[in-house]
CSV table of N, CA, C and O in Angstrom, one decimal:
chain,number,residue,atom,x,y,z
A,1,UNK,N,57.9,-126.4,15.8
A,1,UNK,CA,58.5,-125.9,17.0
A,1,UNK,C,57.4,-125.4,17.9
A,1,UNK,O,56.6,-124.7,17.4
A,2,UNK,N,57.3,-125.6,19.0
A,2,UNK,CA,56.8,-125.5,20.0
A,2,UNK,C,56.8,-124.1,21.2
A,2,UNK,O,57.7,-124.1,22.0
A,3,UNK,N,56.2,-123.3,21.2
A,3,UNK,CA,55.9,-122.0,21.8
A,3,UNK,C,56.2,-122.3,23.6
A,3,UNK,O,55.3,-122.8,24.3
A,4,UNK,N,57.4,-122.0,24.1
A,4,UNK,CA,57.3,-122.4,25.7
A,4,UNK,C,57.7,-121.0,26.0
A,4,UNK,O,58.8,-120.6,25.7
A,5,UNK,N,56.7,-120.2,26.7
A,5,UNK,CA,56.9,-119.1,27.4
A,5,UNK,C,57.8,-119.3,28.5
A,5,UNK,O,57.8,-120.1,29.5
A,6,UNK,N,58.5,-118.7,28.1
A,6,UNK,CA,60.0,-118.4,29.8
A,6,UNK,C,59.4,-117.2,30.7
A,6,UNK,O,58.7,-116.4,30.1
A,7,UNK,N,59.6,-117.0,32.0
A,7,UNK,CA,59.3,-115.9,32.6
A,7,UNK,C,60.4,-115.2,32.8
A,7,UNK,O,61.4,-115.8,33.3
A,8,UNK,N,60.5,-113.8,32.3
A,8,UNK,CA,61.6,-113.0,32.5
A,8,UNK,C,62.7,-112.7,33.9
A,8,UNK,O,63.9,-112.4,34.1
A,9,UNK,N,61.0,-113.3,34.9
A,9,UNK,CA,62.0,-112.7,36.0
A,9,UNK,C,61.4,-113.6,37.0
A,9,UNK,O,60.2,-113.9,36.9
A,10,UNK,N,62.1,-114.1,37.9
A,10,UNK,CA,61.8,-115.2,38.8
A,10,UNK,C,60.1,-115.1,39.1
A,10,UNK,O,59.5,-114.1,39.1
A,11,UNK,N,59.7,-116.2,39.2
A,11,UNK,CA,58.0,-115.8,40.0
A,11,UNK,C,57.8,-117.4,40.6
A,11,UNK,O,58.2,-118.5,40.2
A,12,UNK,N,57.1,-116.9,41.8
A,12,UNK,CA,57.0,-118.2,42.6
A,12,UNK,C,55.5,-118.4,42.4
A,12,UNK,O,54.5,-117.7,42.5
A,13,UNK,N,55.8,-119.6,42.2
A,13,UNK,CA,54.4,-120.7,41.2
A,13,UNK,C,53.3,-120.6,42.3
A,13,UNK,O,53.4,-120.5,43.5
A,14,UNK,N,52.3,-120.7,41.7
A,14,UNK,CA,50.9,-120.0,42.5
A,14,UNK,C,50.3,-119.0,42.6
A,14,UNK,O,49.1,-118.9,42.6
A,15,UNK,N,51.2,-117.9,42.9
A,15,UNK,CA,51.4,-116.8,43.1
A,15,UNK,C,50.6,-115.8,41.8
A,15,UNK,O,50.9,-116.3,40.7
A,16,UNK,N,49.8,-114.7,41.6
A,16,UNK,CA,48.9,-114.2,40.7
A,16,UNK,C,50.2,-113.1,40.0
A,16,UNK,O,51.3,-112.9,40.5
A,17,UNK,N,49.7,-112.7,38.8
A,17,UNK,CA,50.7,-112.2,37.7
A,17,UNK,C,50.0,-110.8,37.8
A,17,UNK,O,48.8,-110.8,37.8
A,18,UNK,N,50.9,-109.6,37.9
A,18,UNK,CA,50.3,-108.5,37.7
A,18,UNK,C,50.4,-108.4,35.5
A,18,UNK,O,50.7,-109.3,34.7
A,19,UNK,N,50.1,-107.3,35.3
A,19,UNK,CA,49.7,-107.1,33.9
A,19,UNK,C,51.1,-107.0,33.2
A,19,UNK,O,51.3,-107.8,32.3
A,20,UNK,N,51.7,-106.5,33.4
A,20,UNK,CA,53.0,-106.3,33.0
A,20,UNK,C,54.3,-107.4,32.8
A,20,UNK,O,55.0,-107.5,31.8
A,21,UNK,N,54.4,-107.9,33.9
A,21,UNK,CA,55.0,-109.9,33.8
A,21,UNK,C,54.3,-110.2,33.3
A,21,UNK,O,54.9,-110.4,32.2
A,22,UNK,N,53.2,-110.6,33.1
A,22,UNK,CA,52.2,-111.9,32.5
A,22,UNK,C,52.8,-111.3,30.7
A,22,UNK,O,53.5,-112.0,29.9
A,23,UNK,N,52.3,-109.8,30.5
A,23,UNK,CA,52.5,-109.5,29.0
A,23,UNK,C,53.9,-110.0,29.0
A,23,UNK,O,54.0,-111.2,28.5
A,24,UNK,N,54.7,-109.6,29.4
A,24,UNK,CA,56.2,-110.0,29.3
A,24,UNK,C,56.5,-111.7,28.7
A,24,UNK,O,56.8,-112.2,27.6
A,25,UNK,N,56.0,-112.3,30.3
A,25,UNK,CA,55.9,-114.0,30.2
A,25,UNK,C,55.1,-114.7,28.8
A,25,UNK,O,55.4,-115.9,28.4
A,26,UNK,N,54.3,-113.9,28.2
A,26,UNK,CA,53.4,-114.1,27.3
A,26,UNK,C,54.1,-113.7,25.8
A,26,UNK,O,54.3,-114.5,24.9
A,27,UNK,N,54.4,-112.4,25.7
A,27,UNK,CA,55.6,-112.5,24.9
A,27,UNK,C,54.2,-111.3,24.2
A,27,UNK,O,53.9,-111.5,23.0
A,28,UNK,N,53.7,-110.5,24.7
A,28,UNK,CA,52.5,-109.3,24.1
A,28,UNK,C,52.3,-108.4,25.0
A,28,UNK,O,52.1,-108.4,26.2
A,29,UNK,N,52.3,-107.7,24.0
A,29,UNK,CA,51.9,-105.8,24.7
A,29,UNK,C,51.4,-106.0,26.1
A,29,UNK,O,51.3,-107.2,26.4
A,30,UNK,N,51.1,-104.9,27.1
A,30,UNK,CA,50.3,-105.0,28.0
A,30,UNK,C,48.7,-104.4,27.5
A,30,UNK,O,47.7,-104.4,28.1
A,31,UNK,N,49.1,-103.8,26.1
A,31,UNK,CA,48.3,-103.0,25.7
A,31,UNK,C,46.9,-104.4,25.5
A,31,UNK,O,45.8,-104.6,26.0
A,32,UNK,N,47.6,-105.2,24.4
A,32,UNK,CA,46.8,-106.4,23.8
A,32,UNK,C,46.3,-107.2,25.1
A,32,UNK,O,45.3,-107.9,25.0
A,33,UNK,N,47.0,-107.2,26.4
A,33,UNK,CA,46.6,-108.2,27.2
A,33,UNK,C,45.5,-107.8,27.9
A,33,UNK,O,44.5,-108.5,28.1
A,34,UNK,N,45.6,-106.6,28.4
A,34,UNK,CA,44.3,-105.5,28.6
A,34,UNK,C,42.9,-105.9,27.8
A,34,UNK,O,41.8,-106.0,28.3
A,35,UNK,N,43.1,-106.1,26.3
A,35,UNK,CA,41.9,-105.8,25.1
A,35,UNK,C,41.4,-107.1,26.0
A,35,UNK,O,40.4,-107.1,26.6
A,36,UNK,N,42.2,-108.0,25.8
A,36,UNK,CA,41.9,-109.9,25.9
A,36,UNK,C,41.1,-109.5,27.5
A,36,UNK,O,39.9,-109.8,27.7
A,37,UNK,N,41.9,-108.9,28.3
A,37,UNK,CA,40.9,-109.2,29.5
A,37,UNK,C,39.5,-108.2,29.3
A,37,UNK,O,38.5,-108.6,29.8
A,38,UNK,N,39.6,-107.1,28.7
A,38,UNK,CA,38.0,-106.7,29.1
A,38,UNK,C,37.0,-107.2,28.2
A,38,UNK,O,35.9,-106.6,28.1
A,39,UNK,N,37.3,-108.1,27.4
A,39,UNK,CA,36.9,-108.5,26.2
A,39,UNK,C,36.2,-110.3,27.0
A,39,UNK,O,35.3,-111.0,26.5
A,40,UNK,N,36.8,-110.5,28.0
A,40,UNK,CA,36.7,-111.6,29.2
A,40,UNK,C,37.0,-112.9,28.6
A,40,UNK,O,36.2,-113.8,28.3
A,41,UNK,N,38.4,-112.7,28.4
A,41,UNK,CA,38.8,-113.8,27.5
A,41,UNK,C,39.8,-114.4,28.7
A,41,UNK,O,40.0,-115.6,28.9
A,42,UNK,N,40.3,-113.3,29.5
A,42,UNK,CA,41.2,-113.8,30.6
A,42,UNK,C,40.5,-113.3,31.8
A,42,UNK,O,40.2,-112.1,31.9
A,43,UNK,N,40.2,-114.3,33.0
A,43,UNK,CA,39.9,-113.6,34.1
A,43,UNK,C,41.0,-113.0,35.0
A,43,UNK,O,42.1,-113.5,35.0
A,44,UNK,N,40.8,-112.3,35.4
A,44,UNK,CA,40.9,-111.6,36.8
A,44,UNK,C,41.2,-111.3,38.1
A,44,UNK,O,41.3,-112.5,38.4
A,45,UNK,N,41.5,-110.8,39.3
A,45,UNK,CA,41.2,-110.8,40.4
A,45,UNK,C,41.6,-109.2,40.8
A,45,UNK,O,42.5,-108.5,40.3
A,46,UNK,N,41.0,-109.1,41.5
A,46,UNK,CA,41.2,-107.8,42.3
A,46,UNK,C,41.5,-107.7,43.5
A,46,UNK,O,40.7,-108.1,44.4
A,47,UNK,N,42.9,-107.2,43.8
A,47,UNK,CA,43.6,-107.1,45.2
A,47,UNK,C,43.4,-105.8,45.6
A,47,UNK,O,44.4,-105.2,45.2
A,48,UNK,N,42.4,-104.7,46.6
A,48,UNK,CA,42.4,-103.6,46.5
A,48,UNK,C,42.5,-102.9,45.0
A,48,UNK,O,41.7,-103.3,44.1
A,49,UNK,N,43.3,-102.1,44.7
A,49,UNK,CA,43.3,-101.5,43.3
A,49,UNK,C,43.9,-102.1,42.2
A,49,UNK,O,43.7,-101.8,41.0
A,50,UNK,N,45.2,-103.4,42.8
A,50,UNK,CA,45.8,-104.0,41.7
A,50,UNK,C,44.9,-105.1,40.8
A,50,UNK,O,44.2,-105.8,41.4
A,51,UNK,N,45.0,-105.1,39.2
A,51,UNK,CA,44.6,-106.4,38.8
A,51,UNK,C,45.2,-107.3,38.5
A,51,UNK,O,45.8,-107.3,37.4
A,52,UNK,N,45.0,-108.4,39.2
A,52,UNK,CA,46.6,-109.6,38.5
A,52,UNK,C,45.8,-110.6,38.1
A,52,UNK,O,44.6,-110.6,38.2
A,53,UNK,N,46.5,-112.0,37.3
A,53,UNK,CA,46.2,-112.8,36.7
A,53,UNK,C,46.2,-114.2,37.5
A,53,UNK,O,47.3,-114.3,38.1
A,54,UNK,N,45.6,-115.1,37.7
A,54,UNK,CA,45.5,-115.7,38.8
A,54,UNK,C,46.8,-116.7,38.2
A,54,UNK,O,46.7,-116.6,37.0
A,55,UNK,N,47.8,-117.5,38.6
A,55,UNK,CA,48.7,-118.1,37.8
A,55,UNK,C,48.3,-119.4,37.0
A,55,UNK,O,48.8,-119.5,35.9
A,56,UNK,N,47.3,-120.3,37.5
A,56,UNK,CA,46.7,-120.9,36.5
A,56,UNK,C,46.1,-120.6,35.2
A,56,UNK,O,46.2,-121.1,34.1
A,57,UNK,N,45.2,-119.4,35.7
A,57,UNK,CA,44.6,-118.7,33.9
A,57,UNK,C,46.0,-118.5,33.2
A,57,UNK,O,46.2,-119.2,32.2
A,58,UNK,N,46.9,-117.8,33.6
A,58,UNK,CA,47.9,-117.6,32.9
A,58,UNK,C,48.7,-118.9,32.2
A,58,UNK,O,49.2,-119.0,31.1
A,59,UNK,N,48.8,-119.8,33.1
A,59,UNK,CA,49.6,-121.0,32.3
A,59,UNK,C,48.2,-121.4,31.2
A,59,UNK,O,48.6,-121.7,30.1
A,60,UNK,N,47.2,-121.5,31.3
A,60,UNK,CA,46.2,-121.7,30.7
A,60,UNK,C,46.0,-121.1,29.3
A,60,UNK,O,45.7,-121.8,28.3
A,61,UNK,N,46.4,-119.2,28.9
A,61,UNK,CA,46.5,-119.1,28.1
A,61,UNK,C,47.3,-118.9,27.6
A,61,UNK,O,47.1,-118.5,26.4
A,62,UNK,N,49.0,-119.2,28.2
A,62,UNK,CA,49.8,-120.1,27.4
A,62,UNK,C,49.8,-121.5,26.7
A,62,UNK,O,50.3,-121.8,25.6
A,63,UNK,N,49.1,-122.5,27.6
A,63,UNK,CA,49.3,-123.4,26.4
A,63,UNK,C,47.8,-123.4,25.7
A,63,UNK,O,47.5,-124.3,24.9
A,64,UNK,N,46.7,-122.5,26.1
A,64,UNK,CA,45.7,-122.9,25.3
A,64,UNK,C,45.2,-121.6,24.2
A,64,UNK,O,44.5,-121.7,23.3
A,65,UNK,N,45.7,-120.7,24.6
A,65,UNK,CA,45.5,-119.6,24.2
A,65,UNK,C,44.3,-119.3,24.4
A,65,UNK,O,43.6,-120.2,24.8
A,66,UNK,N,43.7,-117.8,24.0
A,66,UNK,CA,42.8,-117.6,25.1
A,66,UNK,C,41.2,-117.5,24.2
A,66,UNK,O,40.8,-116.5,23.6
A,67,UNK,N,40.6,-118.6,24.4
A,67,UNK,CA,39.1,-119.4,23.7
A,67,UNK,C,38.4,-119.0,24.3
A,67,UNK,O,37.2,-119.4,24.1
């Protein structure tokens, strides 16, 4: 069986994931998704003070997990 992340709550495609959807969408802590990013396993972006996930990386380490 095959792992297909659902997104809990509508999101318009393109659009960057803050930390908390993405963990959701991903189906892991926000705590674990934090380690993965300072660990620079997932990049980044910085909008003023928020950090979100660009939506490509995210579909990225959904189907590739994060290498």
């Amino acid at each position: 069986q095959v792992f297909k992340p659902e997104p809990t709550t509508p999101h318009v495609p393109g659009q960057p994931w803050n930390i908390i959807e993405a963990a959701k969408f991903l189906r892991v802590s926000d705590r674990h998704l934090i380690r993965q990013i300072d660990l620079g396993k997932i990049k980044t972006i910085l909008i003023g003070r928020r950090r979100l996930i660009p939506d490509a990386e995210l579909q990225r380490v959904a189907t590739q997990g994060v290498n």
